[in-house]
XYZ file of C-alpha atoms in Angstrom:
600
model
C 81.865 82.764 30.917
C 82.148 81.623 34.518
C 79.412 82.574 36.989
C 80.958 85.064 39.443
C 79.316 85.304 42.876
C 78.876 88.168 43.605
C 78.924 89.519 40.044
C 81.855 91.646 38.920
C 79.512 94.662 38.905
C 78.533 94.035 42.539
C 82.153 93.463 43.518
C 83.056 96.872 42.064
C 80.651 98.436 44.612
C 82.312 96.860 47.672
C 83.394 99.341 50.338
C 86.771 97.567 50.338
C 87.504 96.957 46.649
C 89.483 93.913 45.486
C 93.241 94.287 45.229
C 94.878 94.625 41.832
C 95.819 90.940 41.836
C 92.381 89.780 42.981
C 90.584 91.761 40.299
C 92.968 90.642 37.575
C 92.449 86.969 38.494
C 88.660 87.427 38.733
C 88.533 88.954 35.240
C 90.722 86.165 33.881
C 88.624 83.397 35.442
C 85.413 85.015 34.253
C 86.615 84.868 30.650
C 88.668 81.663 30.721
C 86.099 79.343 32.348
C 82.658 78.389 31.031
C 79.372 78.719 32.908
C 79.712 75.290 34.531
C 82.181 76.958 36.918
C 81.083 79.104 39.855
C 83.665 81.603 41.102
C 83.012 82.833 44.665
C 84.864 85.978 45.739
C 85.764 86.376 49.426
C 82.983 84.199 50.868
C 82.256 84.864 54.547
C 83.121 81.672 56.429
C 82.807 82.047 60.178
C 85.283 84.910 60.212
C 87.526 83.242 57.611
C 87.639 84.804 54.144
C 89.465 82.940 51.355
C 89.994 85.164 48.336
C 88.566 82.968 45.579
C 86.813 79.592 45.608
C 85.994 77.833 42.337
C 83.227 75.215 42.422
C 82.144 72.903 39.594
C 79.256 70.500 40.115
C 80.210 66.791 39.747
C 83.898 67.844 39.758
C 85.140 69.569 42.913
C 86.428 72.697 44.638
C 89.544 74.841 44.152
C 90.557 77.468 46.760
C 92.913 80.230 45.584
C 94.615 82.680 47.921
C 95.880 85.842 46.172
C 99.054 87.647 47.224
C 100.348 90.865 45.642
C 103.796 90.255 47.119
C 107.033 91.810 45.866
C 108.797 88.449 46.004
C 112.410 89.748 46.439
C 111.331 91.037 49.874
C 110.204 87.584 51.074
C 112.095 84.581 52.342
C 111.075 81.099 53.512
C 111.511 80.705 57.284
C 109.917 77.368 58.168
C 106.802 75.324 57.431
C 104.203 77.853 58.615
C 106.150 81.087 58.398
C 107.877 83.427 55.954
C 110.123 86.413 56.613
C 109.458 89.786 55.008
C 111.822 92.747 54.785
C 109.666 95.861 54.804
C 112.306 98.557 54.515
C 111.656 99.853 58.037
C 112.258 96.855 60.279
C 114.990 94.487 59.282
C 112.586 91.600 59.110
C 109.364 90.254 60.537
C 107.606 86.906 60.423
C 104.323 86.439 58.586
C 102.043 83.470 58.069
C 103.022 81.363 55.089
C 100.473 81.869 52.272
C 100.616 78.121 51.571
C 99.781 77.328 55.175
C 97.027 79.955 55.078
C 95.232 78.410 52.094
C 95.657 74.932 53.559
C 94.015 76.129 56.786
C 90.984 77.246 54.740
C 90.676 73.751 53.322
C 90.939 72.169 56.776
C 88.364 74.584 58.187
C 85.899 73.849 55.407
C 86.050 70.148 56.208
C 86.093 70.483 59.983
C 83.642 73.342 60.492
C 81.417 73.947 57.502
C 80.931 70.838 55.375
C 79.213 68.296 57.597
C 78.473 65.877 54.765
C 82.003 66.089 53.356
C 83.519 65.691 56.804
C 81.513 62.522 57.453
C 82.752 61.175 54.119
C 86.316 62.099 55.069
C 86.022 60.178 58.338
C 84.986 57.111 56.382
C 87.801 57.397 53.841
C 90.777 59.765 53.604
C 90.590 59.886 49.784
C 87.677 62.316 50.156
C 90.229 64.948 51.177
C 90.842 65.350 47.424
C 87.393 66.918 46.953
C 89.049 70.285 47.664
C 92.320 71.442 46.107
C 94.268 74.610 46.867
C 96.530 77.183 45.218
C 98.288 80.473 45.892
C 98.411 83.107 43.142
C 101.382 85.491 43.299
C 100.186 88.294 41.045
C 103.499 90.173 40.800
C 105.814 87.166 40.536
C 107.174 85.078 37.676
C 108.072 81.400 37.760
C 111.823 81.988 38.007
C 111.410 84.249 41.054
C 109.343 81.673 42.908
C 111.748 78.732 42.534
C 113.940 79.481 45.632
C 110.844 79.683 47.831
C 109.163 76.630 46.325
C 112.238 74.441 46.702
C 112.074 74.898 50.493
C 108.422 73.909 50.917
C 107.601 70.960 53.133
C 105.787 67.850 51.942
C 102.231 69.013 52.631
C 102.811 72.379 50.932
C 104.082 70.737 47.757
C 100.551 69.524 47.044
C 99.458 73.176 46.823
C 99.536 74.684 43.335
C 101.614 77.819 42.792
C 100.200 80.268 40.235
C 102.139 83.273 38.936
C 101.598 86.136 36.523
C 103.008 83.861 33.778
C 99.993 81.553 34.115
C 97.585 84.340 33.216
C 99.409 85.077 29.955
C 98.264 81.808 28.414
C 94.787 80.345 28.981
C 95.855 76.800 28.002
C 98.768 76.964 30.419
C 96.456 78.050 33.223
C 93.945 75.271 32.516
C 96.718 72.698 32.836
C 97.410 74.026 36.338
C 93.840 73.239 37.425
C 93.309 69.874 39.151
C 92.485 67.252 36.546
C 89.112 66.429 38.113
C 88.117 70.112 37.943
C 88.769 70.515 34.204
C 88.247 67.053 32.720
C 87.183 64.058 34.764
C 84.145 64.070 37.001
C 84.505 62.970 40.609
C 82.246 60.367 42.203
C 83.366 61.759 45.571
C 81.857 65.194 44.912
C 78.237 64.185 45.362
C 75.212 66.442 44.845
C 74.723 66.600 48.625
C 78.216 67.967 49.123
C 77.838 70.356 46.178
C 74.588 71.784 47.581
C 76.118 72.110 51.021
C 79.200 73.952 49.841
C 77.311 76.367 47.582
C 75.032 77.205 50.494
C 78.004 77.891 52.753
C 79.835 79.985 50.142
C 76.858 82.039 48.941
C 76.939 85.677 50.108
C 74.444 86.378 52.859
C 71.776 89.009 52.296
C 73.201 91.226 55.033
C 76.830 90.930 53.898
C 75.782 91.695 50.312
C 73.929 94.786 51.514
C 76.521 96.047 53.977
C 79.486 95.651 51.627
C 77.979 97.731 48.861
C 78.068 101.458 48.289
C 74.728 101.334 46.509
C 72.506 104.406 46.218
C 69.857 104.560 48.940
C 66.350 105.592 47.951
C 64.564 107.544 50.674
C 60.826 107.968 51.094
C 59.341 111.468 51.172
C 59.080 111.308 54.985
C 62.661 110.110 55.327
C 63.986 112.837 52.998
C 62.441 115.497 55.214
C 63.861 113.969 58.393
C 67.466 113.486 57.234
C 67.970 117.227 56.790
C 70.034 118.795 59.556
C 68.735 122.172 60.782
C 70.299 124.732 63.170
C 68.680 125.617 66.507
C 66.353 122.691 66.050
C 64.872 119.962 68.217
C 62.744 117.146 66.858
C 61.321 113.774 67.859
C 60.758 110.899 65.448
C 58.591 107.865 66.138
C 58.609 104.816 63.923
C 57.480 101.209 63.752
C 59.971 98.338 63.525
C 61.842 98.357 60.224
C 60.717 101.859 59.203
C 64.259 103.147 58.703
C 64.806 105.018 61.969
C 68.491 104.018 62.107
C 68.969 105.017 58.467
C 67.399 108.432 59.111
C 69.418 108.878 62.311
C 72.755 108.109 60.690
C 72.154 110.098 57.505
C 71.015 113.082 59.576
C 74.167 112.706 61.677
C 76.304 112.900 58.541
C 74.406 115.960 57.294
C 74.786 117.539 60.741
C 78.557 117.081 60.555
C 78.619 118.601 57.073
C 76.623 121.565 58.394
C 78.536 122.182 61.646
C 81.974 120.662 60.943
C 82.013 119.659 64.611
C 81.882 116.324 66.491
C 78.528 114.519 66.618
C 77.218 112.549 69.619
C 74.980 109.528 68.992
C 73.784 107.986 72.245
C 71.549 105.005 72.959
C 70.839 102.499 75.703
C 71.479 99.123 74.029
C 75.240 98.476 74.030
C 75.130 96.104 71.054
C 73.603 98.743 68.754
C 76.833 100.760 68.743
C 78.393 98.614 66.021
C 75.214 98.635 63.933
C 75.069 102.432 63.934
C 78.818 102.690 63.389
C 78.547 100.555 60.260
C 75.771 102.748 58.878
C 77.869 105.853 59.536
C 80.873 104.318 57.778
C 78.750 103.689 54.678
C 77.131 107.118 54.591
C 79.750 109.515 55.921
C 81.540 110.295 52.634
C 84.665 112.290 53.504
C 83.618 112.990 57.111
C 86.226 111.514 59.504
C 84.915 108.634 61.599
C 86.694 110.023 64.669
C 84.199 112.907 64.743
C 81.263 110.582 65.418
C 80.999 109.495 69.049
C 78.661 106.476 69.215
C 78.130 105.274 72.762
C 75.528 103.978 75.200
C 74.386 106.389 77.870
C 75.965 104.753 80.918
C 79.395 104.593 79.263
C 79.029 108.263 78.283
C 78.425 109.181 81.916
C 81.181 106.945 83.229
C 84.047 107.405 80.786
C 83.566 110.671 78.889
C 84.491 114.192 79.964
C 81.329 116.076 80.843
C 83.172 119.295 80.039
C 83.142 118.348 76.373
C 79.847 119.421 74.865
C 78.376 118.639 71.451
C 76.554 120.928 69.057
C 74.549 117.967 67.766
C 73.130 115.053 69.777
C 71.015 112.243 68.331
C 69.346 109.893 70.821
C 68.306 106.417 69.671
C 65.611 104.234 71.293
C 64.650 107.036 73.673
C 61.800 104.925 75.114
C 64.569 103.061 77.020
C 65.694 106.263 78.777
C 64.631 107.590 82.136
C 63.435 111.189 82.310
C 66.500 112.312 84.273
C 68.831 110.940 81.608
C 67.151 113.058 78.933
C 67.473 116.142 81.135
C 71.148 115.318 81.673
C 71.794 115.147 77.922
C 70.007 118.450 77.360
C 71.570 120.327 80.278
C 75.089 118.920 80.452
C 76.071 117.608 77.018
C 74.333 119.821 74.436
C 76.264 122.946 73.409
C 73.757 125.758 72.855
C 76.319 128.560 72.901
C 75.303 129.530 69.373
C 72.517 128.697 66.922
C 74.306 125.660 65.447
C 72.886 123.273 68.061
C 70.527 120.412 67.214
C 69.018 117.534 69.224
C 66.953 114.690 67.749
C 65.152 111.811 69.498
C 64.080 108.487 67.923
C 61.631 106.077 69.545
C 59.191 103.190 69.191
C 56.764 102.814 72.111
C 55.945 99.244 71.055
C 59.513 98.345 72.097
C 59.282 99.873 75.596
C 60.579 96.629 77.103
C 61.919 98.249 80.282
C 58.700 100.116 81.086
C 60.458 103.472 81.368
C 58.326 105.413 78.871
C 54.904 104.962 80.472
C 54.202 101.340 79.605
C 50.609 100.519 80.533
C 49.785 104.208 81.143
C 48.218 106.896 79.001
C 51.474 108.255 77.611
C 51.776 107.642 73.890
C 55.304 109.007 73.630
C 58.439 108.861 75.793
C 59.693 111.999 77.506
C 61.929 114.168 75.318
C 61.292 117.680 76.628
C 59.745 118.610 73.280
C 56.107 119.677 73.110
C 53.775 118.707 70.298
C 53.386 115.616 68.183
C 56.206 113.494 66.842
C 57.078 112.939 63.218
C 56.020 109.408 62.327
C 57.511 106.693 60.122
C 54.687 104.161 59.738
C 55.798 101.976 56.816
C 58.005 98.946 57.561
C 60.560 98.004 54.906
C 61.877 95.095 56.978
C 58.773 93.062 57.701
C 56.864 91.115 55.099
C 53.086 90.725 55.258
C 52.847 87.493 57.267
C 55.157 88.638 60.055
C 53.644 92.143 60.090
C 50.090 90.764 60.274
C 51.109 88.361 63.041
C 52.724 91.207 64.993
C 49.692 93.459 64.537
C 47.347 90.685 65.716
C 49.551 90.054 68.753
C 49.698 93.683 69.837
C 45.953 94.087 69.241
C 45.326 91.123 71.549
C 47.842 91.782 74.347
C 48.510 95.545 74.435
C 45.692 96.653 76.743
C 46.158 100.266 77.890
C 48.348 101.353 74.995
C 47.746 100.534 71.320
C 50.847 101.019 69.161
C 50.619 102.150 65.559
C 49.864 99.173 63.313
C 52.798 98.019 61.189
C 52.254 98.684 57.482
C 54.480 96.320 55.470
C 55.939 97.589 52.210
C 57.554 94.245 51.168
C 54.310 92.434 50.444
C 54.403 91.848 46.686
C 56.500 88.675 46.845
C 55.857 87.670 50.434
C 57.656 84.402 51.184
C 57.994 84.881 54.944
C 57.294 81.911 57.215
C 56.053 81.654 60.821
C 56.340 78.384 62.762
C 55.404 77.532 66.334
C 56.552 74.627 68.520
C 55.547 73.905 72.106
C 57.634 71.804 74.492
C 57.746 71.094 78.206
C 61.511 71.464 78.519
C 64.518 72.711 76.603
C 65.546 70.144 73.972
C 68.756 71.310 72.288
C 68.877 68.267 70.014
C 65.394 68.991 68.680
C 66.184 72.670 68.128
C 69.370 71.662 66.326
C 67.285 69.399 64.066
C 65.019 72.348 63.253
C 68.066 74.417 62.364
C 69.498 71.682 60.136
C 66.144 71.244 58.418
C 66.013 74.975 57.696
C 69.474 75.172 56.144
C 69.333 71.849 54.300
C 65.737 71.861 53.055
C 64.676 75.533 52.784
C 61.047 76.325 51.945
C 62.211 78.644 49.178
C 64.589 76.931 46.738
C 65.973 80.320 45.644
C 67.029 81.207 49.192
C 69.932 79.308 50.734
C 70.067 80.206 54.449
C 73.530 81.089 55.697
C 74.623 80.899 59.339
C 75.342 84.624 59.237
C 71.608 85.221 58.608
C 70.432 83.222 61.651
C 69.987 84.283 65.270
C 68.681 82.431 68.313
C 66.951 84.852 70.693
C 65.943 84.045 74.244
C 63.622 85.692 76.731
C 66.292 84.713 79.258
C 70.000 83.987 79.038
C 69.901 80.438 80.427
C 68.331 78.530 77.490
C 70.365 80.255 74.784
C 73.528 79.793 76.844
C 72.879 76.029 76.964
C 72.077 76.030 73.250
C 75.351 77.851 72.565
C 77.243 75.114 74.433
C 75.420 72.480 72.373
C 76.356 74.126 69.055
C 79.974 74.545 70.095
C 80.169 70.856 70.955
C 78.996 70.265 67.388
C 82.077 72.285 66.294
C 80.151 75.405 65.319
C 81.661 78.780 66.070
C 79.214 81.173 67.695
C 78.826 84.844 68.567
C 77.011 85.632 71.816
C 76.169 88.544 74.096
C 76.765 86.471 77.227
C 79.276 84.165 78.869
C 79.773 80.513 77.936
C 78.074 77.812 79.999
C 81.502 76.616 81.148
C 82.463 80.081 82.407
C 79.041 80.517 84.000
C 79.483 77.313 85.997
C 82.970 78.411 87.020
C 81.649 81.798 88.248
C 78.871 80.065 90.209
C 81.391 77.810 91.928
C 83.779 80.624 92.849
C 81.482 83.415 94.043
C 78.761 83.808 96.640
C 75.198 84.057 95.363
C 75.094 87.763 96.200
C 78.111 88.449 93.962
C 77.256 86.334 90.923
C 74.945 88.856 89.254
C 77.585 91.604 89.323
C 80.233 89.234 87.985
C 77.962 88.274 85.100
C 77.301 91.927 84.319
C 81.010 92.624 84.074
C 81.490 89.600 81.828
C 78.629 90.461 79.502
C 79.400 94.143 79.036
C 82.487 93.713 76.780
C 80.772 90.877 74.913
C 77.872 93.175 74.104
C 80.175 96.033 73.227
C 82.021 93.834 70.729
C 78.963 91.950 69.484
C 79.044 92.012 65.708
C 76.357 90.063 63.822
C 78.335 90.226 60.547
C 80.788 87.674 61.960
C 79.692 84.814 59.700
C 78.879 82.757 62.798
C 75.648 81.562 64.367
C 74.441 84.254 66.776
C 72.773 83.807 70.156
C 71.450 86.653 72.272
C 68.729 87.762 74.616
C 65.919 89.796 73.057
C 67.059 92.754 75.161
C 70.528 92.803 73.608
C 69.283 92.282 70.052
C 66.779 95.133 70.103
C 67.354 97.405 67.104
C 68.947 94.678 64.975
C 67.316 92.585 62.266
C 67.988 89.120 60.859
C 66.722 86.974 57.983
C 65.850 84.094 60.317
C 64.954 84.323 64.013
C 64.613 81.309 66.310
C 62.782 82.656 69.377
C 63.037 80.678 72.643
C 60.292 81.695 75.076
C 61.218 80.095 78.389
C 58.305 80.075 80.848
C 60.034 77.714 83.284
C 61.943 78.684 86.409
C 64.861 76.467 87.296
C 67.924 77.283 89.356
C 69.769 74.519 87.542
C 69.500 76.559 84.338
C 70.606 79.752 86.018
C 68.555 82.321 87.881
C 71.356 84.850 88.261
C 70.022 87.138 85.550
C 71.065 90.777 85.417
C 68.546 93.570 85.884
C 68.120 94.325 82.183
C 67.509 90.644 81.454
C 64.661 90.151 83.881
C 62.665 86.938 83.605
C 59.281 88.702 83.251
C 57.988 88.120 79.712
C 55.894 91.090 78.588
C 54.019 91.631 75.308
C 56.497 94.437 74.549
C 59.412 92.032 74.844
C 57.845 89.427 72.552
C 56.733 91.982 69.944
C 60.295 93.284 69.863
C 61.511 89.741 69.138
C 58.933 89.083 66.395
C 59.878 92.247 64.547
C 63.572 91.319 64.334
C 62.695 88.672 61.688
C 62.824 89.526 57.989
C 61.972 86.165 56.449
C 61.617 83.283 58.932
C 60.225 83.420 62.473
C 60.412 80.140 64.408
C 58.829 80.367 67.864
C 59.767 77.680 70.411
C 57.795 78.009 73.649
C 58.978 76.096 76.704
C 56.087 75.601 79.121
C 52.676 77.280 79.065
C 51.889 80.987 79.229
C 49.065 83.455 78.586
C 50.368 83.611 75.005
C 50.252 79.874 74.263
C 46.685 79.678 72.949
C 47.220 82.716 70.715
C 50.324 81.149 69.161
C 48.572 77.832 68.603
C 45.450 79.405 67.124
C 47.174 81.970 64.915
C 49.885 79.763 63.471
C 47.607 76.741 63.047
C 45.057 78.943 61.330
C 47.663 80.153 58.864
C 48.816 76.622 58.116
């Protein structure tokens, strides 16, 4: 049997299940092909998602796009377009499925397969490494003939598969490219094979977020996810302890209890999508429209203060000012009956804005609730090496306030890595080499890093903005929380110095609001905007230099002051790999050198 990636069992757990045609073809391929074939289902390629990609080492690649079209409703329009008659409108144009699958092939060469693309530049025959097909699951050969006769020259090289081909295994095998079923290909080298399997392999986060798997809660979490009437509670937790999971599951239970809209409010704009995804996985039959997930300033600016909520959950409350908490309690919480509930979540070690008593005696942020907080002390995100490093750092640099030590739970098979590099100036080429080394020669042979699992975090915008420009020049697609370097330079040339900061704020706000790490792209962000998220691999750029040429027009929340709280927040975003790149010297330099060198 072919090796399906993910497995058919995992695919059956996807939030969006495969279509009838996709599942039928997957089952057929699984049985018809032997285990020398790998069948990838809907790999995440920089926002592109071909339905099925077949790979066979020493042979080649076959991309199949699946369409469950009722063929009598479709008509060829021109090279890149078909017409469809949908019964409501007379007709509308859609993208040709043949052009669509061909665009996947082009993208794989131009964007993802560096080794294959270099080979293609040297000789055009290497284009044959990848072949393409479209499978029309509800069509028969005779129905397809009028459409196929009108195809242009480039589309005629694309195989057309129909339901007839799945009735006979021998017939189907004859439709496969000859190099894929019989002859080996000298063009499909081991380097290209390893590169393409790395690119196609599901990322850890996509695999987790797609599934509807059962979640196992700890005893502490089980107690905290229960929604209770006329109740107020505060929950503290270390990085990776499941605060977001508890928050979202409690929100769902609160909706089930009250049958009324739920307000989830935070400070970090980019966390909205993260929380929204958790809600979508956990909400069951609860309508998504009844969960308002918003950052505090947008709530105040755009929402009707006359609309009150029986249940409010506040995330990252250490980022809130005291007056904001009072506003939520007095103006947004509906206490007209005993159904009300308000819950606060916090982590004082991530008090990067200094609003919760940083450097003072306060051990908790203001919530208006007396007594001690409930605590989540075990981290399910961090492995031992990164947790120990973080604990050592906070023990050394947190003077007046000592956060709870992080207790890692994932320490049985700890394969996490910490690296440290010191440089006098930003060297994008060198950082790019580090990135290529990571993805091409991983420390763990069983783990193939995917771009979707990698983030570059900066203490300031300027260095990661320049790095973003560098990667885009290398033809990588990126996802950022800030403007491009080109747009930044344009803003600086058009506006007075006093206006630039406000212009940048207005540019960054929608980027943060739409920031979605599951994009399949390389991600670049400030630490501030990535707080609350997690990633398999974190490249951390600590920029201790001050240079107007790199941009000093930072916004208020992205101040250039590098505090221990800011760095600890960055360290604890990493699940597996933490690569620290320090530009210039700081009070932290000797600690980094001593700690990392000692571990090596």
